[in-house]
């Protein structure tokens, strides 16, 4: 009898501490509100009949609050005329849209001074000079640009002064794709990691496929390029520390970049998705250098031991075990690699085990996100899809224009493709590229902005039912960098359910997302505890916090 | 024997006196016998042939049917002799050359199969049997487009030829066109339900289409008919084991991969795949043994690359805590360039 009672009690406790599940299952829904938003941005890749490989690569998006009004604005990168590589018309300008707080946006590109130059690819937004205003770094084929936010709605190109032009030590412009703001040495100033692709030019460009149906040539024809790490000197200038920090010795074909502290040592690590080459995991040696441990951590290759066309990546904890894991997008016929951290320095290639193998086999993905779209406390997956080649459809198994995809987290480490149930907005077939994640209307649900070659960008508002609760945490560093990038957050709901996330704008493909950290809370209306581990080393704890709010947390001084 | 057969065949492949309608009245039954044989219904064909052979002893078609029956029974020499006799009697009938050519192909005598298939096509370029054989041979010789064209014509003229359907499916499989491959493997297996090879290919091509339950059924049907003979598939357990592993049915996957290693121990891929499965099952010592076996097995077809083996061994030794070997294989992995895929994508 005692045994029965004990077992019953144990079961009851187990059930009550397994939290937060909403009474009804959540249903992820998206609605594309582009047409009524006033955002008419169309990504122009300047394509030519021979389909040079550059035309498949552009399309970064940044979500940032450049005017500090509490609402996310949108920045799009754009291509240029080919082969001249110049933005000689409005169709090639990068674009900045101001959020009017009512679902509409205003194009402020010209007053802001951010049209850009050259063939732009990616964007990364953060406050690099700790002045409280978000700045923008733009990567590109022939021009990288650092825009300093002047605080009056305008930006100034400070690239030359800052020394972040994306050049090799010999002065050659490298093909920048993605960038990540990261304080790798925890000195309170954001440093800049830039992924570079490969050594291509029109002079060396090959032509592939049949006339009239040209295809993107394989990157295996070209040599890869080193990535760059710029150290922030704190005076508006940066120093290229790629060599001394052990970055540039590793030559890849860099695409997406994401950051996380994968081993829990308090130092942010960097993952680089390489196209048809082994992926890199740069393990941070306490700010003194990096060891490239992709092979040793088992994230360099797929579970079949070969590289794929890695494009986008996100690096977050979808298991709620405190260990950030990786979601990588790739081309059709390859599957999207899913590397689950085991918490011991090793990752397990879980693509099929997690249930996304067969579905993603048919997809080609660029933008990638690990985000909780239904606020149930479990992070889901999103991919922005399209084949790289405009004429990919010559192969009946491939499609250039594809629908995006969303995979719902079923808990226990598995996912289900719920794209078909997620509304018409997500089913638009287009040449999607980069995408950024954030809460555009501050309703506590993560929206997605997706760029697409040759068609209007999509503003996918998350219209999932409001069954669940949430919180958005905006960190303000004091000793740490002002954005708090790198802060690791552990959240314990009233039910005892624990989740983890960290502050970053990096991830996806060539894109930059909402710096505010989002947590879905399920049925929990209060949060028992929020623990923040700031890059400075400060550990800050808040207790009994109400759900359903945007909470600004200012870093406490060290005791 | 083959040399004699062929020399006799070609020496006598000249004009022969006109045949005075020795098959008169037997044509409908002979057509049914031919259809039975095409579908592999040997005993039914044999039963139908007996009375025809008695009533039409001089009918050359009887010889052809007997040749095909002997071939189906595995009596190669008897079949060859009968084919020689038939082609002597009917030197302008493309079918005799085509069936004879297929016999040589099944014996891996590709040169003679090639010569006979060409001869068959010369005599009748609209004969489905000739088209099917020639198309298959051209595809094997790397002339895939022309092979596909001939096989498509063969299937159009005789949609009930399972071998032509199967071979056309193989071409689409190699072209990574699972939609079309499935169509033809479905027809082939419907016509010949005991074709384990067809079920295997059907399942493999259903996988990328996401038709997983249908793939599962196809694998199971294939396994239920996988018996030794010309339709036997030595890699069915391997492919099904991989499929089950992808569906997280690890214990069942192990059973099939165990059988695969018994059936094809000379193949690197089976050891590699079982090593990966053992890794997932946390059977690290077994994973090590399988991975080492894979490493020591030659793979001239480069199905499993050295890079894959090194990456696997690095992981296995890391899991076993053997840091020295793990480091060695990690280094080898880094030094091995990634495979060069097609020039375009």
PDB file of N, CA, C and O in Angstrom, chain A residues 62-91:
ATOM      1  N   UNK A  62      18.064  42.531 -41.658  1.00  0.00           N
ATOM      2  CA  UNK A  62      18.334  42.849 -40.247  1.00  0.00           C
ATOM      3  C   UNK A  62      17.095  43.445 -39.604  1.00  0.00           C
ATOM      4  O   UNK A  62      16.427  44.290 -40.200  1.00  0.00           O
ATOM      5  N   UNK A  63      16.785  42.986 -38.409  1.00  0.00           N
ATOM      6  CA  UNK A  63      15.729  43.597 -37.597  1.00  0.00           C
ATOM      7  C   UNK A  63      16.421  44.325 -36.453  1.00  0.00           C
ATOM      8  O   UNK A  63      17.126  43.716 -35.655  1.00  0.00           O
ATOM      9  N   UNK A  64      16.224  45.634 -36.414  1.00  0.00           N
ATOM     10  CA  UNK A  64      16.906  46.440 -35.407  1.00  0.00           C
ATOM     11  C   UNK A  64      16.034  47.639 -35.052  1.00  0.00           C
ATOM     12  O   UNK A  64      15.230  48.084 -35.875  1.00  0.00           O
ATOM     13  N   UNK A  65      16.187  48.113 -33.873  1.00  0.00           N
ATOM     14  CA  UNK A  65      15.449  49.320 -33.464  1.00  0.00           C
ATOM     15  C   UNK A  65      16.411  50.495 -33.541  1.00  0.00           C
ATOM     16  O   UNK A  65      16.993  50.902 -32.542  1.00  0.00           O
ATOM     17  N   UNK A  66      16.541  51.042 -34.758  1.00  0.00           N
ATOM     18  CA  UNK A  66      17.617  52.036 -34.947  1.00  0.00           C
ATOM     19  C   UNK A  66      17.295  53.362 -34.263  1.00  0.00           C
ATOM     20  O   UNK A  66      18.196  54.136 -33.939  1.00  0.00           O
ATOM     21  N   UNK A  67      15.994  53.645 -34.054  1.00  0.00           N
ATOM     22  CA  UNK A  67      15.652  54.929 -33.443  1.00  0.00           C
ATOM     23  C   UNK A  67      15.214  54.770 -31.992  1.00  0.00           C
ATOM     24  O   UNK A  67      14.689  55.706 -31.388  1.00  0.00           O
ATOM     25  N   UNK A  68      15.418  53.582 -31.458  1.00  0.00           N
ATOM     26  CA  UNK A  68      15.192  53.327 -30.031  1.00  0.00           C
ATOM     27  C   UNK A  68      13.775  53.705 -29.587  1.00  0.00           C
ATOM     28  O   UNK A  68      13.575  54.225 -28.490  1.00  0.00           O
ATOM     29  N   UNK A  69      12.806  53.422 -30.447  1.00  0.00           N
ATOM     30  CA  UNK A  69      11.416  53.730 -30.083  1.00  0.00           C
ATOM     31  C   UNK A  69      10.673  52.499 -29.593  1.00  0.00           C
ATOM     32  O   UNK A  69       9.450  52.520 -29.410  1.00  0.00           O
ATOM     33  N   UNK A  70      11.398  51.416 -29.426  1.00  0.00           N
ATOM     34  CA  UNK A  70      10.787  50.208 -28.883  1.00  0.00           C
ATOM     35  C   UNK A  70      10.185  49.289 -29.938  1.00  0.00           C
ATOM     36  O   UNK A  70       9.608  48.254 -29.579  1.00  0.00           O
ATOM     37  N   UNK A  71      10.307  49.660 -31.190  1.00  0.00           N
ATOM     38  CA  UNK A  71       9.771  48.821 -32.269  1.00  0.00           C
ATOM     39  C   UNK A  71      10.878  48.478 -33.269  1.00  0.00           C
ATOM     40  O   UNK A  71      11.698  49.344 -33.619  1.00  0.00           O
ATOM     41  N   UNK A  72      10.831  47.252 -33.753  1.00  0.00           N
ATOM     42  CA  UNK A  72      11.855  46.801 -34.689  1.00  0.00           C
ATOM     43  C   UNK A  72      11.644  47.419 -36.068  1.00  0.00           C
ATOM     44  O   UNK A  72      10.530  47.398 -36.603  1.00  0.00           O
ATOM     45  N   UNK A  73      12.706  47.934 -36.622  1.00  0.00           N
ATOM     46  CA  UNK A  73      12.727  48.417 -37.998  1.00  0.00           C
ATOM     47  C   UNK A  73      13.399  47.336 -38.862  1.00  0.00           C
ATOM     48  O   UNK A  73      13.938  46.354 -38.336  1.00  0.00           O
ATOM     49  N   UNK A  74      13.322  47.530 -40.177  1.00  0.00           N
ATOM     50  CA  UNK A  74      13.831  46.476 -41.069  1.00  0.00           C
ATOM     51  C   UNK A  74      14.866  47.038 -42.025  1.00  0.00           C
ATOM     52  O   UNK A  74      14.632  48.094 -42.661  1.00  0.00           O
ATOM     53  N   UNK A  75      15.989  46.344 -42.143  1.00  0.00           N
ATOM     54  CA  UNK A  75      17.027  46.713 -43.103  1.00  0.00           C
ATOM     55  C   UNK A  75      17.229  45.534 -44.056  1.00  0.00           C
ATOM     56  O   UNK A  75      17.382  44.388 -43.619  1.00  0.00           O
ATOM     57  N   UNK A  76      17.201  45.821 -45.352  1.00  0.00           N
ATOM     58  CA  UNK A  76      17.438  44.798 -46.365  1.00  0.00           C
ATOM     59  C   UNK A  76      18.729  45.108 -47.118  1.00  0.00           C
ATOM     60  O   UNK A  76      18.943  46.257 -47.521  1.00  0.00           O
ATOM     61  N   UNK A  77      19.524  44.089 -47.368  1.00  0.00           N
ATOM     62  CA  UNK A  77      20.653  44.272 -48.285  1.00  0.00           C
ATOM     63  C   UNK A  77      20.188  43.942 -49.697  1.00  0.00           C
ATOM     64  O   UNK A  77      19.197  43.242 -49.891  1.00  0.00           O
ATOM     65  N   UNK A  78      20.939  44.452 -50.672  1.00  0.00           N
ATOM     66  CA  UNK A  78      20.519  44.280 -52.061  1.00  0.00           C
ATOM     67  C   UNK A  78      21.749  44.067 -52.949  1.00  0.00           C
ATOM     68  O   UNK A  78      22.878  44.340 -52.538  1.00  0.00           O
ATOM     69  N   UNK A  79      21.499  43.594 -54.157  1.00  0.00           N
ATOM     70  CA  UNK A  79      22.585  43.312 -55.099  1.00  0.00           C
ATOM     71  C   UNK A  79      23.062  44.560 -55.813  1.00  0.00           C
ATOM     72  O   UNK A  79      23.006  45.669 -55.264  1.00  0.00           O
ATOM     73  N   UNK A  80      23.538  44.370 -57.012  1.00  0.00           N
ATOM     74  CA  UNK A  80      24.056  45.488 -57.798  1.00  0.00           C
ATOM     75  C   UNK A  80      24.042  45.083 -59.261  1.00  0.00           C
ATOM     76  O   UNK A  80      23.811  43.918 -59.588  1.00  0.00           O
ATOM     77  N   UNK A  81      24.269  46.060 -60.119  1.00  0.00           N
ATOM     78  CA  UNK A  81      24.333  45.727 -61.544  1.00  0.00           C
ATOM     79  C   UNK A  81      25.574  44.877 -61.796  1.00  0.00           C
ATOM     80  O   UNK A  81      26.655  45.141 -61.259  1.00  0.00           O
ATOM     81  N   UNK A  82      25.377  43.860 -62.600  1.00  0.00           N
ATOM     82  CA  UNK A  82      26.480  42.975 -62.962  1.00  0.00           C
ATOM     83  C   UNK A  82      26.786  43.170 -64.449  1.00  0.00           C
ATOM     84  O   UNK A  82      25.862  43.422 -65.237  1.00  0.00           O
ATOM     85  N   UNK A  83      28.015  43.059 -64.863  1.00  0.00           N
ATOM     86  CA  UNK A  83      29.186  42.706 -64.052  1.00  0.00           C
ATOM     87  C   UNK A  83      29.857  43.903 -63.378  1.00  0.00           C
ATOM     88  O   UNK A  83      30.898  43.740 -62.746  1.00  0.00           O
ATOM     89  N   UNK A  84      29.260  45.098 -63.490  1.00  0.00           N
ATOM     90  CA  UNK A  84      29.942  46.290 -62.949  1.00  0.00           C
ATOM     91  C   UNK A  84      30.013  46.293 -61.427  1.00  0.00           C
ATOM     92  O   UNK A  84      30.846  46.974 -60.844  1.00  0.00           O
ATOM     93  N   UNK A  85      29.088  45.590 -60.788  1.00  0.00           N
ATOM     94  CA  UNK A  85      29.057  45.526 -59.323  1.00  0.00           C
ATOM     95  C   UNK A  85      28.793  46.897 -58.691  1.00  0.00           C
ATOM     96  O   UNK A  85      29.403  47.269 -57.685  1.00  0.00           O
ATOM     97  N   UNK A  86      27.912  47.655 -59.316  1.00  0.00           N
ATOM     98  CA  UNK A  86      27.584  48.983 -58.769  1.00  0.00           C
ATOM     99  C   UNK A  86      26.072  49.108 -58.585  1.00  0.00           C
ATOM    100  O   UNK A  86      25.283  48.569 -59.355  1.00  0.00           O
ATOM    101  N   UNK A  87      25.720  49.857 -57.563  1.00  0.00           N
ATOM    102  CA  UNK A  87      24.301  50.139 -57.312  1.00  0.00           C
ATOM    103  C   UNK A  87      23.966  51.409 -58.106  1.00  0.00           C
ATOM    104  O   UNK A  87      24.039  52.508 -57.571  1.00  0.00           O
ATOM    105  N   UNK A  88      23.599  51.237 -59.351  1.00  0.00           N
ATOM    106  CA  UNK A  88      23.397  52.409 -60.192  1.00  0.00           C
ATOM    107  C   UNK A  88      21.917  52.741 -60.385  1.00  0.00           C
ATOM    108  O   UNK A  88      21.542  53.466 -61.292  1.00  0.00           O
ATOM    109  N   UNK A  89      21.084  52.201 -59.520  1.00  0.00           N
ATOM    110  CA  UNK A  89      19.667  52.532 -59.608  1.00  0.00           C
ATOM    111  C   UNK A  89      18.972  52.151 -58.322  1.00  0.00           C
ATOM    112  O   UNK A  89      19.496  51.356 -57.533  1.00  0.00           O
ATOM    113  N   UNK A  90      17.783  52.708 -58.099  1.00  0.00           N
ATOM    114  CA  UNK A  90      17.062  52.447 -56.844  1.00  0.00           C
ATOM    115  C   UNK A  90      16.745  50.974 -56.625  1.00  0.00           C
ATOM    116  O   UNK A  90      16.587  50.535 -55.484  1.00  0.00           O
ATOM    117  N   UNK A  91      16.629  50.234 -57.724  1.00  0.00           N
ATOM    118  CA  UNK A  91      16.320  48.806 -57.575  1.00  0.00           C
ATOM    119  C   UNK A  91      17.439  48.039 -56.894  1.00  0.00           C
ATOM    120  O   UNK A  91      17.234  46.904 -56.448  1.00  0.00           O
TER     121      UNK A  91
END
